[in-house]
Short mmCIF file of C-alpha atoms in Angstrom, two decimals:
data_model
loop_
_atom_site.label_atom_id
_atom_site.label_comp_id
_atom_site.label_asym_id
_atom_site.label_seq_id
_atom_site.Cartn_x
_atom_site.Cartn_y
_atom_site.Cartn_z
CA MET V 1 -0.05 0.00 -0.02
CA ALA V 2 1.42 3.32 -1.02
CA ALA V 3 2.11 5.72 1.79
CA ALA V 4 -0.31 8.68 2.37
CA MET V 5 0.90 12.05 0.90
CA PRO V 6 1.97 14.35 3.76
CA LEU V 7 0.61 17.69 4.69
CA VAL V 8 3.68 19.92 4.31
CA VAL V 9 4.19 23.06 6.44
CA GLY V 10 6.91 25.62 6.14
CA VAL V 11 8.60 26.79 9.28
CA ASP V 12 11.03 29.68 9.99
CA GLY V 13 10.65 30.13 13.81
CA SER V 14 8.39 33.18 13.46
CA GLU V 15 5.06 33.28 15.36
CA PRO V 16 3.03 33.21 12.01
CA SER V 17 4.75 30.01 11.00
CA LEU V 18 4.11 28.46 14.32
CA ASP V 19 0.41 29.53 13.91
CA ALA V 20 0.67 27.62 10.58
CA VAL V 21 2.07 24.56 12.31
CA ASP V 22 -0.80 24.60 14.85
CA TRP V 23 -3.41 24.69 11.89
CA ALA V 24 -1.52 22.11 9.91
CA ALA V 25 -1.28 19.68 12.83
CA ARG V 26 -5.01 19.83 13.47
CA ASP V 27 -5.76 19.49 9.65
CA ALA V 28 -3.33 16.44 9.33
CA ALA V 29 -4.98 14.79 12.20
CA LEU V 30 -8.38 15.35 10.68
CA HIS V 31 -7.29 13.87 7.40
CA THR V 32 -5.17 11.02 9.05
CA ARG V 33 -2.20 12.40 7.23
CA PRO V 34 1.45 12.63 8.23
CA LEU V 35 2.77 16.07 8.93
CA HIS V 36 6.20 17.11 7.19
CA LEU V 37 7.97 20.16 8.41
CA VAL V 38 10.11 22.06 6.02
CA HIS V 39 12.67 24.67 7.15
CA ALA V 40 14.78 26.07 4.34
CA ALA V 41 18.01 27.17 6.03
CA GLY V 42 20.49 29.30 4.20
CA PRO V 43 24.26 28.81 4.52
CA GLY V 44 25.43 29.27 8.16
CA ALA V 45 21.98 29.26 9.69
CA ASP V 46 21.22 27.04 12.63
CA PRO V 47 18.54 24.53 11.38
CA SER V 48 17.83 22.89 14.67
CA GLY V 49 15.95 25.64 16.52
CA PRO V 50 12.93 26.31 14.35
CA VAL V 51 12.48 22.66 13.58
CA THR V 52 12.61 21.45 17.20
CA ALA V 53 10.09 24.15 18.29
CA ALA V 54 7.76 23.42 15.41
CA SER V 55 7.95 19.64 16.10
CA GLU V 56 7.05 20.10 19.90
CA ARG V 57 4.24 22.54 18.90
CA ALA V 58 2.74 20.02 16.40
CA ALA V 59 3.01 17.09 18.87
CA ASN V 60 1.26 19.02 21.59
CA VAL V 61 -1.57 20.07 19.26
CA SER V 62 -2.03 16.74 17.87
CA PRO V 63 -0.56 14.01 20.01
CA GLY V 64 0.23 10.79 18.12
CA LEU V 65 0.61 12.66 14.84
CA ARG V 66 3.24 11.12 12.46
CA LEU V 67 5.91 13.73 12.15
CA SER V 68 8.89 14.25 9.89
CA SER V 69 11.11 17.07 9.15
CA GLU V 70 13.59 18.46 6.57
CA VAL V 71 16.23 21.25 6.25
CA PRO V 72 16.92 21.79 2.56
CA ARG V 73 19.68 24.12 1.66
CA GLU V 74 17.72 26.23 -0.77
CA ASP V 75 15.43 29.12 -0.83
CA ALA V 76 12.05 28.55 0.96
CA VAL V 77 9.98 29.12 -2.11
CA SER V 78 11.76 26.61 -4.22
CA ALA V 79 11.86 24.04 -1.43
CA LEU V 80 8.14 24.29 -0.62
CA ILE V 81 7.10 24.14 -4.28
CA GLY V 82 9.18 21.07 -4.83
CA LYS V 83 7.66 19.38 -1.71
CA GLY V 84 4.23 20.32 -3.01
CA ARG V 85 4.48 18.11 -6.03
CA GLN V 86 4.02 15.13 -3.84
CA ALA V 87 2.03 16.73 -0.99
CA PHE V 88 -1.66 16.55 0.22
CA ALA V 89 -1.46 20.37 0.58
CA LEU V 90 1.08 23.01 1.54
CA VAL V 91 0.59 25.27 4.56
CA VAL V 92 2.37 28.53 5.31
CA GLY V 93 2.15 31.53 7.59
CA ALA V 94 0.87 34.88 6.55
CA THR V 95 4.25 36.37 7.14
CA GLY V 96 7.67 35.21 8.30
CA ARG V 97 11.05 36.32 9.39
CA GLY V 98 12.69 39.01 7.29
CA GLU V 99 9.33 40.30 5.98
CA LEU V 100 8.73 43.95 6.09
CA THR V 101 6.81 45.24 9.07
CA GLY V 102 3.20 45.52 8.30
CA LEU V 103 3.30 43.42 5.29
CA LEU V 104 -0.14 41.64 5.11
CA LEU V 105 1.11 38.58 3.19
CA GLY V 106 4.78 37.55 3.04
CA SER V 107 6.59 37.20 -0.21
CA VAL V 108 7.10 33.40 0.40
CA GLY V 109 3.45 32.72 1.07
CA LEU V 110 2.43 34.70 -2.09
CA ALA V 111 4.97 33.09 -4.33
CA VAL V 112 3.93 29.45 -3.01
CA ALA V 113 0.31 30.20 -3.42
CA ALA V 114 0.93 31.35 -6.93
CA ARG V 115 3.15 28.51 -8.12
CA ALA V 116 2.37 25.26 -6.21
CA ASP V 117 0.91 22.24 -7.91
CA CYS V 118 -1.19 21.35 -4.84
CA PRO V 119 -3.58 23.31 -2.69
CA VAL V 120 -1.86 25.93 -0.56
CA VAL V 121 -3.36 27.23 2.72
CA VAL V 122 -2.13 30.66 3.93
CA VAL V 123 -2.83 30.71 7.66
CA ARG V 124 -4.00 34.13 8.67
CA GLY V 125 -6.56 35.68 11.04
CA SER V 126 -7.16 35.69 14.79
CA GLN V 127 -7.11 32.68 16.99
CA GLU V 128 -10.84 32.24 16.86
CA HIS V 129 -10.60 32.10 12.99
CA ARG V 130 -7.80 29.59 13.18
CA SER V 131 -9.29 27.33 15.70
CA GLY V 132 -12.45 26.26 14.23
CA ARG V 133 -14.88 28.28 16.41
CA PHE V 134 -17.32 29.29 13.84
CA ARG V 135 -17.78 25.73 12.31
CA ARG V 136 -18.19 27.07 8.85
CA ILE V 137 -16.29 26.95 5.69
CA VAL V 138 -16.80 29.40 2.77
CA VAL V 139 -16.12 28.60 -0.91
CA GLY V 140 -16.25 31.07 -3.84
CA VAL V 141 -18.21 29.85 -6.91
CA GLU V 142 -17.46 31.23 -10.35
CA ASP V 143 -19.61 31.01 -13.42
CA GLY V 144 -17.75 28.25 -15.44
CA THR V 145 -15.54 25.38 -14.42
CA GLU V 146 -12.75 27.40 -12.71
CA SER V 147 -14.00 26.70 -9.17
CA ASP V 148 -15.10 23.01 -9.60
CA ARG V 149 -12.02 21.56 -7.85
CA ALA V 150 -12.25 24.36 -5.17
CA VAL V 151 -15.84 23.32 -4.53
CA GLU V 152 -14.66 19.66 -4.15
CA TYR V 153 -12.03 20.56 -1.70
CA ALA V 154 -14.32 22.70 0.24
CA PHE V 155 -16.81 19.85 0.58
CA ARG V 156 -13.96 17.62 1.78
CA GLU V 157 -12.92 20.03 4.40
CA ALA V 158 -16.50 20.54 5.64
CA HIS V 159 -16.81 16.78 5.88
CA VAL V 160 -13.93 16.11 8.08
CA ARG V 161 -14.78 19.06 10.14
CA ARG V 162 -18.44 18.31 10.45
CA CYS V 163 -19.37 21.95 9.81
CA GLU V 164 -21.40 23.90 7.50
CA LEU V 165 -20.35 24.89 3.98
CA VAL V 166 -21.46 28.33 2.66
CA ALA V 167 -21.17 28.51 -1.19
CA VAL V 168 -21.01 32.08 -2.45
CA HIS V 169 -21.49 33.27 -5.94
CA ALA V 170 -21.21 37.06 -6.50
CA TRP V 171 -22.74 38.63 -9.63
CA ASN V 172 -23.27 42.10 -11.18
CA ALA V 173 -26.32 43.21 -12.98
CA PRO V 174 -25.53 45.37 -16.03
CA LEU V 175 -25.90 49.08 -15.46
CA GLY V 176 -29.27 50.36 -16.59
CA ALA V 177 -30.69 46.81 -17.30
CA LEU V 178 -34.19 46.70 -18.56
CA PRO V 179 -37.10 44.48 -17.53
CA GLU V 180 -37.52 43.42 -21.17
CA PRO V 181 -34.32 44.18 -23.22
CA PRO V 182 -34.70 45.11 -26.80
CA PRO V 183 -34.14 42.25 -29.28
CA GLY V 184 -30.46 41.96 -30.46
CA SER V 185 -29.19 44.40 -27.93
CA TRP V 186 -26.38 43.95 -25.44
CA TYR V 187 -28.95 43.42 -22.80
CA ALA V 188 -30.42 40.60 -24.59
CA LEU V 189 -26.98 38.93 -24.64
CA GLU V 190 -26.58 39.39 -21.00
CA ALA V 191 -30.05 37.89 -20.47
CA HIS V 192 -28.65 34.55 -21.94
CA ARG V 193 -26.06 34.36 -19.10
CA ARG V 194 -27.05 31.73 -16.52
CA PRO V 195 -28.98 33.12 -13.56
CA PRO V 196 -26.86 33.21 -10.27
CA ALA V 197 -28.97 30.58 -8.63
CA GLN V 198 -28.27 28.24 -11.53
CA VAL V 199 -24.53 28.76 -11.39
CA LEU V 200 -24.65 27.61 -7.77
CA ASP V 201 -26.97 24.73 -8.52
CA ASP V 202 -24.73 23.43 -11.29
CA ALA V 203 -21.55 23.84 -9.12
CA LEU V 204 -23.05 22.02 -6.20
CA ARG V 205 -24.67 19.09 -8.12
CA GLY V 206 -21.85 16.56 -7.83
CA PRO V 207 -20.09 16.86 -4.42
CA PRO V 208 -23.15 16.20 -2.27
CA LYS V 209 -23.49 12.70 -3.55
CA ARG V 210 -19.97 12.03 -2.28
CA TYR V 211 -20.45 14.07 1.06
CA PRO V 212 -24.06 13.64 1.80
CA ASP V 213 -23.52 14.69 5.51
CA VAL V 214 -22.38 18.13 4.60
CA VAL V 215 -24.91 20.96 5.24
CA VAL V 216 -24.77 23.49 2.32
CA SER V 217 -25.96 27.09 2.36
CA PRO V 218 -25.93 28.51 -1.15
CA ARG V 219 -25.64 32.32 -1.17
CA THR V 220 -25.95 34.70 -4.16
CA VAL V 221 -24.66 38.16 -3.65
CA GLU V 222 -25.17 41.07 -6.02
CA GLY V 223 -21.74 43.01 -6.03
CA PRO V 224 -18.04 42.49 -6.25
CA ALA V 225 -16.83 39.02 -5.53
CA ARG V 226 -14.00 40.29 -3.24
CA SER V 227 -16.44 42.09 -0.96
CA ALA V 228 -18.77 39.09 -0.87
CA LEU V 229 -16.06 36.64 0.05
CA LEU V 230 -14.34 38.94 2.56
CA GLY V 231 -17.69 39.43 4.25
CA ALA V 232 -18.39 35.88 4.40
CA ALA V 233 -15.07 35.00 5.63
CA ALA V 234 -15.34 37.20 8.65
CA GLU V 235 -17.37 34.42 10.40
CA ALA V 236 -15.72 31.43 8.89
CA ASP V 237 -12.78 28.91 9.78
CA LEU V 238 -11.57 28.64 6.16
CA LEU V 239 -12.05 30.27 2.80
CA VAL V 240 -11.56 28.13 -0.32
CA VAL V 241 -11.00 29.59 -3.73
CA GLY V 242 -9.90 28.32 -7.06
CA ALA V 243 -7.07 29.42 -9.36
CA GLY V 244 -6.53 28.71 -13.03
CA ALA V 245 -3.37 27.46 -14.76
CA ARG V 246 -1.02 30.06 -16.26
CA GLN V 247 -1.09 30.35 -20.03
CA GLY V 248 2.20 28.79 -21.23
CA ARG V 249 3.81 29.01 -17.72
CA PRO V 250 3.93 26.69 -14.78
CA GLY V 251 2.05 27.34 -11.67
CA LEU V 252 -1.05 29.35 -10.78
CA GLN V 253 -2.59 32.49 -11.89
CA LEU V 254 -3.96 34.02 -8.75
CA GLY V 255 -5.85 36.91 -10.29
CA VAL V 256 -6.83 40.24 -8.61
CA ILE V 257 -9.62 38.73 -6.42
CA ASN V 258 -7.37 36.09 -4.89
CA HIS V 259 -4.63 38.63 -4.18
CA VAL V 260 -7.06 40.60 -2.23
CA LEU V 261 -8.42 37.69 -0.29
CA LEU V 262 -4.84 36.45 0.60
CA HIS V 263 -4.04 39.85 1.92
CA HIS V 264 -7.08 40.74 3.65
CA ALA V 265 -9.22 37.67 4.66
CA GLN V 266 -9.87 37.38 8.39
CA CYS V 267 -9.51 33.47 8.23
CA PRO V 268 -7.15 31.03 6.66
CA VAL V 269 -7.33 30.97 2.89
CA MET V 270 -6.98 27.85 0.66
CA VAL V 271 -6.13 28.24 -2.96
CA VAL V 272 -6.81 25.26 -5.10
CA PRO V 273 -5.14 24.91 -8.43
CA ARG V 274 -7.39 23.89 -11.38
CA LYS V 275 -5.93 20.75 -12.97
#
């Protein structure tokens, strides 16, 4: 039997990275996955301190968790992206050592979220948002197939946490839309777009068959997607969003909305690549 792919977490000894270790240890236990700690140490650095502290932290959070660690001699982004090719998911803190004071999301977290092949969780927000207090996961749903995999992962996370899943689809009505658009007009073309409720119905059709225990709350919001998702994430334990593949380049295309969410969401954010 093949070994289960581990949950991989980046550590550097900073408080945000230890928060990420706490979150990753709980998530690994929920999914019955081993936890692999990665500390990318530059030349001359002492690798033992951050790894030892992170290992002790993880063991205290989830006793009995299968733990391993590694200290690759390369930059953190390359090390984590490399490990992500055979990982269940990657977990990073919102900022780390050496980041500019006041930086909302560290350069390592942003680069890993933008380029990894597996889901990436950026652990951010207050303790109540990181500890599962709200018992709610939010997933952003787009019109099309861009968010299909994100919806699948959101169902999976809601299933293991036994919590509510809120599926949010934001939409904008065309300015000056008429009740009965003139034939052949731009408004008539807009009318052929799928209604917001239909977008959600289509996105949520498959996963409930695999996760029948998950309680789903569909939510359509007229307005910008970033505002709708930030508002929903204010009372959530995890926000899940999808990201499409770069055209002709490896990694993920985060897009403007995902950049905003990664910098400003009040809870951990999971970015799921589209295969």
